[in-house]
mmCIF file of C-alpha atoms (C1' of nucleotides) in Angstrom:
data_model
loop_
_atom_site.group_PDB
_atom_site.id
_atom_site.type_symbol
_atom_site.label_atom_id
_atom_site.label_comp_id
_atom_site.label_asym_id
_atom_site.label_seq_id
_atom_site.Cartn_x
_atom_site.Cartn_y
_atom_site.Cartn_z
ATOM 1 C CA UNK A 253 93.632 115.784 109.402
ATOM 2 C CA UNK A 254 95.775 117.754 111.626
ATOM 3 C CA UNK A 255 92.790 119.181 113.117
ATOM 4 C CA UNK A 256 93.415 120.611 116.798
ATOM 5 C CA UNK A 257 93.032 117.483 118.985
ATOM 6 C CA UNK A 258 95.431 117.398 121.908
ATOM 7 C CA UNK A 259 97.788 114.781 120.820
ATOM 8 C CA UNK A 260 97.190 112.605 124.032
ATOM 9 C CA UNK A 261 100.332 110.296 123.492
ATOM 10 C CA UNK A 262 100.806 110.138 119.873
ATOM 11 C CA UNK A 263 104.121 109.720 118.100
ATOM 12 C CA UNK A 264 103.560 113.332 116.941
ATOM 13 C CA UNK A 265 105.899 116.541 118.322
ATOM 14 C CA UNK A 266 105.106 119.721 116.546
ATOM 15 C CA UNK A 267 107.337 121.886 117.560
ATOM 16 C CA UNK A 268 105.394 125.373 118.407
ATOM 17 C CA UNK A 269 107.711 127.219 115.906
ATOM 18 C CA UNK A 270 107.333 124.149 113.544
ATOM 19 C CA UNK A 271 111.349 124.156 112.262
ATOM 20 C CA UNK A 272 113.704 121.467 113.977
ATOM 21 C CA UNK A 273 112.870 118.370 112.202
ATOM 22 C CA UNK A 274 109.824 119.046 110.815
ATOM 23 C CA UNK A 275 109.505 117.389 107.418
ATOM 24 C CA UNK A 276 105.898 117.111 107.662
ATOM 25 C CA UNK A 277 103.747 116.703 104.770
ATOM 26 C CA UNK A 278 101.781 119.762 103.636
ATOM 27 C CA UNK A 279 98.570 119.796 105.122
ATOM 28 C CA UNK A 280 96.500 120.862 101.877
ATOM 29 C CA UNK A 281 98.071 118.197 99.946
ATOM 30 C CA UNK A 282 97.992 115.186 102.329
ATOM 31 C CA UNK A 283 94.325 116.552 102.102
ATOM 32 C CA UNK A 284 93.901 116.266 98.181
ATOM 33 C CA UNK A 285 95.556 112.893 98.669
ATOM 34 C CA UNK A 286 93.314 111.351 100.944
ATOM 35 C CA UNK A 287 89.955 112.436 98.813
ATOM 36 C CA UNK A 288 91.981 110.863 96.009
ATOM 37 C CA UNK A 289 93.227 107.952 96.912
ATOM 38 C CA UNK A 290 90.018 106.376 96.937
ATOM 39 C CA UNK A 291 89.226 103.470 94.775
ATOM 40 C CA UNK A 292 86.174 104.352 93.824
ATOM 41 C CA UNK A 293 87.100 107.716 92.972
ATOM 42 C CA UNK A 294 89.939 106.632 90.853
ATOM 43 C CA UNK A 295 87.330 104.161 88.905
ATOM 44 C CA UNK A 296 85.178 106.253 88.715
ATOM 45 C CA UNK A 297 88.100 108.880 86.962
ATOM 46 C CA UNK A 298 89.334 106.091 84.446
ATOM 47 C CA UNK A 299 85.351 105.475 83.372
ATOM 48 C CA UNK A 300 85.140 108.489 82.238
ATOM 49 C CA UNK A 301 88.441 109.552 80.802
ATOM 50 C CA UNK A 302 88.226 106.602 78.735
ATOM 51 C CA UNK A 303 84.761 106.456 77.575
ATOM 52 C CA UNK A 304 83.579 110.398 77.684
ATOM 53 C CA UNK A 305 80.359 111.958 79.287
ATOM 54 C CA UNK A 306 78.079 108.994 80.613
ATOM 55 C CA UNK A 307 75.240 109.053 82.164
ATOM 56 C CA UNK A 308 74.825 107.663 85.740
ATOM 57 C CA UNK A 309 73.419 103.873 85.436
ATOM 58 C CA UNK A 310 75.878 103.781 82.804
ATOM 59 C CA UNK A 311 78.935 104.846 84.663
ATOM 60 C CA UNK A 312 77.695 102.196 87.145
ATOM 61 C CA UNK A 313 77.936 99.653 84.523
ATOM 62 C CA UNK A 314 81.231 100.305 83.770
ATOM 63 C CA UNK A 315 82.686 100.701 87.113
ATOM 64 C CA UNK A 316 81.574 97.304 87.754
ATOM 65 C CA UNK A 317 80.094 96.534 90.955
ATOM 66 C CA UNK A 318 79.422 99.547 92.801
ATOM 67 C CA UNK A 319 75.942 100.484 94.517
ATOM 68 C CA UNK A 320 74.007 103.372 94.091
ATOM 69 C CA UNK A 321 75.028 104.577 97.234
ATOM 70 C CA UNK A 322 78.555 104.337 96.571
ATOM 71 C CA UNK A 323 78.643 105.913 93.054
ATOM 72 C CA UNK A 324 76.324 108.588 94.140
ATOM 73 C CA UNK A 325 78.481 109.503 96.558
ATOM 74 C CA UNK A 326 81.633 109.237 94.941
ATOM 75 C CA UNK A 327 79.941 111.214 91.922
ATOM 76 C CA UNK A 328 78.941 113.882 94.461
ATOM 77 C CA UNK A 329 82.023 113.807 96.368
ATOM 78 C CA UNK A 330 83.771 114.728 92.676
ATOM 79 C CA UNK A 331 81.788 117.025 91.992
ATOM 80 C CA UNK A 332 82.413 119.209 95.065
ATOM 81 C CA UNK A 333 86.315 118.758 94.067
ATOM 82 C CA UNK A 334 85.484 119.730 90.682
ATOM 83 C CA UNK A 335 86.451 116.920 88.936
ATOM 84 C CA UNK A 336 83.391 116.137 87.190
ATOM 85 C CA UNK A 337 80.323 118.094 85.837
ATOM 86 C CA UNK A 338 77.089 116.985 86.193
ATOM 87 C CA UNK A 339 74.262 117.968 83.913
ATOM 88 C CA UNK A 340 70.317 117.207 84.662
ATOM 89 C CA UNK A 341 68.281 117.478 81.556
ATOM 90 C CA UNK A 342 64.791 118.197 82.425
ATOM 91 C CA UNK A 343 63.061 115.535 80.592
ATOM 92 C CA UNK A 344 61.303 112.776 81.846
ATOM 93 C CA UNK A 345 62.560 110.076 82.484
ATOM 94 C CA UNK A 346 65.358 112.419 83.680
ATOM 95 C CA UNK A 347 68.659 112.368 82.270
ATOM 96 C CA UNK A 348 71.478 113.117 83.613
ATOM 97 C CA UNK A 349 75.041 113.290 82.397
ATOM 98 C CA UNK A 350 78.771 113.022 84.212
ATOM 99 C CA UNK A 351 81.684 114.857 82.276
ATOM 100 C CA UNK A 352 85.143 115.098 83.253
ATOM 101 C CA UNK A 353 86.381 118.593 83.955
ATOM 102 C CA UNK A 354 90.012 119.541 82.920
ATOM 103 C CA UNK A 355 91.030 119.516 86.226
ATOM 104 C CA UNK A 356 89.330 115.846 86.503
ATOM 105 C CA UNK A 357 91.542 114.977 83.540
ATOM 106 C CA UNK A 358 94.983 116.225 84.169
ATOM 107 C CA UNK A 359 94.338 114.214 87.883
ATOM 108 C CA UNK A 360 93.552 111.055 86.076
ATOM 109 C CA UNK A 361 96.421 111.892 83.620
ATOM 110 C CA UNK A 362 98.508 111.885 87.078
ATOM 111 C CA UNK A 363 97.364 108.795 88.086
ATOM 112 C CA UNK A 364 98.421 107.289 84.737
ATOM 113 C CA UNK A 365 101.857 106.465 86.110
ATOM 114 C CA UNK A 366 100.538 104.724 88.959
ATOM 115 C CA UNK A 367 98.172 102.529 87.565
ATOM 116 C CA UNK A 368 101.323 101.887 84.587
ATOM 117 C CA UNK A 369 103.382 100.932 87.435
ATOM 118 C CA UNK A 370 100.655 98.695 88.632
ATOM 119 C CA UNK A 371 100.583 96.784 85.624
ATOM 120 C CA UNK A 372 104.032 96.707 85.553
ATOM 121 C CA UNK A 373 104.600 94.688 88.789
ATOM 122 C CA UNK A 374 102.239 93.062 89.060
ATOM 123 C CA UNK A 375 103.176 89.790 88.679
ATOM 124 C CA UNK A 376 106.153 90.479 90.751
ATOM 125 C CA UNK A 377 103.581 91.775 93.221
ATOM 126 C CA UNK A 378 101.675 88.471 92.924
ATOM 127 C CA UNK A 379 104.398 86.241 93.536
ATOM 128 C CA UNK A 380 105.286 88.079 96.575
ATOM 129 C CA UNK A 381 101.920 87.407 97.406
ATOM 130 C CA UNK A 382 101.413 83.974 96.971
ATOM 131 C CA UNK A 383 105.050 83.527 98.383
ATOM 132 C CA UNK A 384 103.502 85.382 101.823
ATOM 133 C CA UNK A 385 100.275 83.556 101.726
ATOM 134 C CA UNK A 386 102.548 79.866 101.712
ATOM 135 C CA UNK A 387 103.323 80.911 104.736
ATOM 136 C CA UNK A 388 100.770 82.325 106.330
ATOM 137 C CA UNK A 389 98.451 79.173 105.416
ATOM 138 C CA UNK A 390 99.574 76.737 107.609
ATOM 139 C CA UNK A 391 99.849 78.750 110.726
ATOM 140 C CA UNK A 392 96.305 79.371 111.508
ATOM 141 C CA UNK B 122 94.767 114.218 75.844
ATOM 142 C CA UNK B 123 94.447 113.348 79.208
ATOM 143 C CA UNK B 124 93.241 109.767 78.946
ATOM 144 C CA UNK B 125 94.615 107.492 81.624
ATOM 145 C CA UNK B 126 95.681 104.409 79.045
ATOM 146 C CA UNK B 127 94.711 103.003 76.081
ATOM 147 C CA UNK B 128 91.416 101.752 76.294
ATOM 148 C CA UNK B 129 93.445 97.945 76.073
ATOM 149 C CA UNK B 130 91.783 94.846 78.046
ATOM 150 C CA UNK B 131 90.900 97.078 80.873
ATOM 151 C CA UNK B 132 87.526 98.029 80.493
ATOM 152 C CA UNK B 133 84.641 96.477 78.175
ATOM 153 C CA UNK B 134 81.562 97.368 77.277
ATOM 154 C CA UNK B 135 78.030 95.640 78.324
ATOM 155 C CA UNK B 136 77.316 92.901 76.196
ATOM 156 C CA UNK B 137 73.866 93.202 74.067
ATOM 157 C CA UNK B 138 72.107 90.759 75.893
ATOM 158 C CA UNK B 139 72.028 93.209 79.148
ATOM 159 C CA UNK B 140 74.920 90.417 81.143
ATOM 160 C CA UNK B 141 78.069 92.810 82.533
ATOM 161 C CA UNK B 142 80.469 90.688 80.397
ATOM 162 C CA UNK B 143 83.751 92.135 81.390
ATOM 163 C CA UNK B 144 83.108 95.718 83.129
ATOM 164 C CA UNK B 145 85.595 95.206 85.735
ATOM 165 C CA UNK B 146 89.091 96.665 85.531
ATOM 166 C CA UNK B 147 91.961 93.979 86.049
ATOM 167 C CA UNK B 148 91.689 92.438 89.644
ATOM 168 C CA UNK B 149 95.221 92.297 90.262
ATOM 169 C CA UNK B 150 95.620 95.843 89.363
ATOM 170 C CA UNK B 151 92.473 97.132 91.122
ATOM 171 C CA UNK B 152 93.960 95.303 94.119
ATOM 172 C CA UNK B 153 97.408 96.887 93.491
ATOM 173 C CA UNK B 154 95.699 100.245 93.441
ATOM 174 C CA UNK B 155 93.608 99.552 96.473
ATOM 175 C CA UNK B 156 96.525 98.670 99.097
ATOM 176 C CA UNK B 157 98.627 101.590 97.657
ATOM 177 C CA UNK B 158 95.896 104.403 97.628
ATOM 178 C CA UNK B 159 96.086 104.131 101.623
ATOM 179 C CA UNK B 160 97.117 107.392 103.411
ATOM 180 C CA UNK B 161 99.623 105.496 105.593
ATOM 181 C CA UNK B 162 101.026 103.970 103.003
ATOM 182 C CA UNK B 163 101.808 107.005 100.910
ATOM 183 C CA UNK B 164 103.199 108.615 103.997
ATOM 184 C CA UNK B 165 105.364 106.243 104.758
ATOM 185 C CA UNK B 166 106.403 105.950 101.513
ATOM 186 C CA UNK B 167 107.188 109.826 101.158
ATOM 187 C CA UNK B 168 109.076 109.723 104.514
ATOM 188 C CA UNK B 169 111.615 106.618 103.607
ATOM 189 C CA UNK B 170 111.956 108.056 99.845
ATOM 190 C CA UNK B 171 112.702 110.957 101.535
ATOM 191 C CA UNK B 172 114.693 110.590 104.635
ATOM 192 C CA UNK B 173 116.000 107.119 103.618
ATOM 193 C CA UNK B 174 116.487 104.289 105.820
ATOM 194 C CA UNK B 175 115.089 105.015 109.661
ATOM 195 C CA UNK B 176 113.875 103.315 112.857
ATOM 196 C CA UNK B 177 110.110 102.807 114.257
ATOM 197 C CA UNK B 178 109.182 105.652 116.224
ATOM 198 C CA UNK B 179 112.160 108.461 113.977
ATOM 199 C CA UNK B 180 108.944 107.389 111.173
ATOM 200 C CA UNK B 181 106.278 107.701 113.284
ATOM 201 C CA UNK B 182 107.594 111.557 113.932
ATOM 202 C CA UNK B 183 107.997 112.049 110.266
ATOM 203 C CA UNK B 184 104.750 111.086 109.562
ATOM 204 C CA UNK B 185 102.894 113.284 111.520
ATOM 205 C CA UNK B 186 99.602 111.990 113.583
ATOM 206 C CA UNK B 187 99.967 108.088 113.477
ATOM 207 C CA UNK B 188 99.244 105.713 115.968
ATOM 208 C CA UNK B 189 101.510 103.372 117.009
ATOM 209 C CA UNK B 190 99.077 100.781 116.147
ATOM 210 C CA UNK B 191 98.473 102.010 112.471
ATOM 211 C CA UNK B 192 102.249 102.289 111.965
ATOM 212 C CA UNK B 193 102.823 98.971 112.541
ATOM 213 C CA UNK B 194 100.231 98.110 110.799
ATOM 214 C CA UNK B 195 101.159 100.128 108.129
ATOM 215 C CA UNK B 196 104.375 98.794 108.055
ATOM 216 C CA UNK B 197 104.405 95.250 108.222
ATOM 217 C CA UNK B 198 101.531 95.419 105.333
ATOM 218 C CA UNK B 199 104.325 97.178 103.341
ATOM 219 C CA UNK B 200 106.768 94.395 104.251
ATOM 220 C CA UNK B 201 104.810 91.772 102.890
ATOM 221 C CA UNK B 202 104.280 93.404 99.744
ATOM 222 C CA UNK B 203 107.960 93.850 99.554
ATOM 223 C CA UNK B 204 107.632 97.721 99.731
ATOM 224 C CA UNK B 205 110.416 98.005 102.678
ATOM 225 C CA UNK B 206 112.459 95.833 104.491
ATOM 226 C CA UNK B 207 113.174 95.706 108.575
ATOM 227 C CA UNK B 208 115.992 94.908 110.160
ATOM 228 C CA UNK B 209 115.442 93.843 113.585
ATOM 229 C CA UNK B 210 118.783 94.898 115.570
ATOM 230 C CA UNK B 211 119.449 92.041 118.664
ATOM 231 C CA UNK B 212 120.508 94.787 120.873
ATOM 232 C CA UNK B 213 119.267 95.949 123.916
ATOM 233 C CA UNK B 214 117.366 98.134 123.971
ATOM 234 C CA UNK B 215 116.082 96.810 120.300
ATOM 235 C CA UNK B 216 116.628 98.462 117.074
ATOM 236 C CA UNK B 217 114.801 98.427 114.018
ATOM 237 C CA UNK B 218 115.324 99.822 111.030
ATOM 238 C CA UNK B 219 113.117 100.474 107.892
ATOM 239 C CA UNK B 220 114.423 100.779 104.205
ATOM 240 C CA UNK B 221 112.588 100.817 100.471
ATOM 241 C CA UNK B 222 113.337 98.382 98.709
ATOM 242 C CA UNK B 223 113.917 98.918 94.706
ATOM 243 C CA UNK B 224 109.862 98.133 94.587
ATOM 244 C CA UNK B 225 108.924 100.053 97.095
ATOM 245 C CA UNK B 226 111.630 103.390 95.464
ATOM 246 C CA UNK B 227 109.652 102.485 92.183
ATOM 247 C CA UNK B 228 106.511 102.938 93.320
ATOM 248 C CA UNK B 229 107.302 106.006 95.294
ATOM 249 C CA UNK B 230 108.380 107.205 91.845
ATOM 250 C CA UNK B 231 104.737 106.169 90.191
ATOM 251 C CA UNK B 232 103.243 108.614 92.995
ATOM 252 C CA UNK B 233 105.603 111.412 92.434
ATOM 253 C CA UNK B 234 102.848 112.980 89.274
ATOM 254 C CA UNK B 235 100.029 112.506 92.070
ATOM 255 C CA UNK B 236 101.834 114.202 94.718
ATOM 256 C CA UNK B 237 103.497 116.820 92.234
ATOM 257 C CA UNK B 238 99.558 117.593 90.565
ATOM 258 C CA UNK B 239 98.309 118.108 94.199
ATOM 259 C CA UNK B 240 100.711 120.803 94.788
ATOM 260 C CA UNK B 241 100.321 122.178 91.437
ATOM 261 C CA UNK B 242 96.707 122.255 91.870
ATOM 262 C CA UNK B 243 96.481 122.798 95.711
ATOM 263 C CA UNK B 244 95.447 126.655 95.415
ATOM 264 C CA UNK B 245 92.909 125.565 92.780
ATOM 265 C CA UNK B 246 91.123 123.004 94.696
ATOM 266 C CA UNK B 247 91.487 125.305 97.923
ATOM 267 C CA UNK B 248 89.452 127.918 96.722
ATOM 268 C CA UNK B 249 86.831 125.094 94.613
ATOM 269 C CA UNK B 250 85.987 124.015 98.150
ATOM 270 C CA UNK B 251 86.110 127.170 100.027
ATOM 271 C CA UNK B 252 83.458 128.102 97.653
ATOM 272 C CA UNK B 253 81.757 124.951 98.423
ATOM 273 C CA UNK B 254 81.814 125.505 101.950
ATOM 274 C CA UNK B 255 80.195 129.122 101.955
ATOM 275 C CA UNK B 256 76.749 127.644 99.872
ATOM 276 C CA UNK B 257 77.126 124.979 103.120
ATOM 277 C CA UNK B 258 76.324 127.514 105.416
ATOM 278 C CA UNK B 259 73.181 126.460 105.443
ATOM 279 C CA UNK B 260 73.341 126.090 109.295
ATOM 280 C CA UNK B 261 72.397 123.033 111.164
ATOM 281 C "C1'" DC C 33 112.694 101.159 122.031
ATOM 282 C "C1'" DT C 34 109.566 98.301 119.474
ATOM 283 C "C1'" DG C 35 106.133 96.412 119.415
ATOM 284 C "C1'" DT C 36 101.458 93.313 120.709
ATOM 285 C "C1'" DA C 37 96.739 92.974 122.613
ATOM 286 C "C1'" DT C 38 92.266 94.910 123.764
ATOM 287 C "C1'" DC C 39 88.463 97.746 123.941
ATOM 288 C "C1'" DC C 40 85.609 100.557 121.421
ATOM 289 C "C1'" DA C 41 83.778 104.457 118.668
ATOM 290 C "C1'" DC C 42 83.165 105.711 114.063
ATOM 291 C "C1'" DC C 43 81.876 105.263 109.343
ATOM 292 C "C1'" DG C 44 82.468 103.019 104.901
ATOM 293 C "C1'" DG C 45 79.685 100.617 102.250
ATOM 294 C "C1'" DG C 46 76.198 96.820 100.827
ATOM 295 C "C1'" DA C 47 71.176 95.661 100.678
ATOM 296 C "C1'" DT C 48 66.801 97.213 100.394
ATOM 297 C "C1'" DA C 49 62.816 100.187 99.900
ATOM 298 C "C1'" DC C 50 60.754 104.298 98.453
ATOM 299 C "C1'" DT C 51 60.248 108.980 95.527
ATOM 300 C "C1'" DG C 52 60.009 112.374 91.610
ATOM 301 C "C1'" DC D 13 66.162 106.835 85.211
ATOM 302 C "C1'" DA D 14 68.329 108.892 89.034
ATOM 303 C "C1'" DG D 15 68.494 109.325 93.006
ATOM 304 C "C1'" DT D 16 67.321 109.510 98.586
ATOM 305 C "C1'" DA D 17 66.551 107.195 103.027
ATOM 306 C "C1'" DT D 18 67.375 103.292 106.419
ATOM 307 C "C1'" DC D 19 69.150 99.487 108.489
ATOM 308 C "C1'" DC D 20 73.138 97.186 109.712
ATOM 309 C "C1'" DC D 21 77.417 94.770 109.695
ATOM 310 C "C1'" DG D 22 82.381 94.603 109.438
ATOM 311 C "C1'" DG D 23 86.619 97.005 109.079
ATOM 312 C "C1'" DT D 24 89.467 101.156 110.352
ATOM 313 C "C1'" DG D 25 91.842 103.262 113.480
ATOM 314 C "C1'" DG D 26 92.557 105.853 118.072
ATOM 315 C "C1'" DA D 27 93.504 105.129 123.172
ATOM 316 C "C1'" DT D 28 95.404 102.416 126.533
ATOM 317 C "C1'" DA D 29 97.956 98.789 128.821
ATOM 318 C "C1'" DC D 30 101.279 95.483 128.795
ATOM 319 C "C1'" DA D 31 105.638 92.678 127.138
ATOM 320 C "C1'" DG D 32 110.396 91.545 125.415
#
DNA sequence: CTGTATCCACCGGGATACTG
DNA sequence: CAGTATCCCGGTGGATACAG
């Protein structure tokens, strides 16, 4: 984002010397977050830290439902951020295998807390829920 | 190393008769994971962990590029799940201030190893897809 | 100031069909 | 098996106008 796009009426002011008040989140990583912080991409991640090099039906298996579109995509999309290798092996039928790279891995290993914090809550997080949803039921 | 958790309840294998027994990873948490991975969200997040409690529009400059419409949005999904709470001011003209709650603090917390590997690994994954981009110089 | 309501363009993503 | 190519629908999110 930040791309140069006249800011018709947006809550944004960038100051042209930046400075003032300008807490604004670096660029490059509000980037890396936003390829990251996509579910599929994250399920993709845990797939394969936890069960090793797979092989791409397989990986679809185990994300659960995904469609070939998607997990191509996502697998590509990875792969360009060098989070995953991907070997073809020419036989036939072809074969080809995902890998996690280091970099892949130390992500996912940053994501641990995250996910431990969703497991964590998440009953609390539920009972908000269903406490929201009470209300929200009879009002349509 | 690097795994993401103990291979626990989370993720099973395909049972022998071909059926996807249990591939999916725990609803609640994949939902968790899904409302929390949102750009917004994180923003917001980083701004209020950051700057503490503020009003509407003091978060939609801290944020950077957000629509009124998506900050409200954003907002009032992180009310209901207890992330922040707003106090509405009866003054004229109104006030309204946004604060974490412990939840929302906690969470904040659970992203600090995502944010903190994205900077650590921003110069990395800068130059992985500056490299990408010069092979996609393959024109129009 | 703090929103809500609307219109609308964009694209994420499923379903399906075809290829090497 | 491992994709690629289309069609297409619904949600995301920006722009704009209006309200309390």
């Amino acid at each position: 984002m930040a791309t140069l796009k006249q800011p018709s009426q947006v809550l944004t002011f960038v100051s042209p010397t930046g400075e003032a008040s300008t807490p604004e989140i670096d660029g490059i990583v509000l980037d890396v977050i936003g390829r990251v912080a996509d579910k599929w991409t994250m399920l993709v991640l845990e797939v394969l830290a936890q069960h090793g090099v797979q092989r791409f039906t397989r990986i679809g298996q185990l994300v659960g439902n995904i469609s070939q579109r998607m997990l191509t995509k996502t697998l590509r999309q990875m792969e360009q951020d060098g989070f995953v290798t991907r070997t073809v092996y020419p036989e036939v039928p072809p074969r080809v295998e995902y890998q996690l790279t280091e970099l892949g891995e130390s992500l996912c290993a940053a994501f641990c807390s995250v996910w431990t914090w969703a497991e964590t809550h998440q009953v609390e997080l539920k009972a908000l829920r269903e406490a929201r949803d009470r209300y929200t039921t009879t009002t349509l």
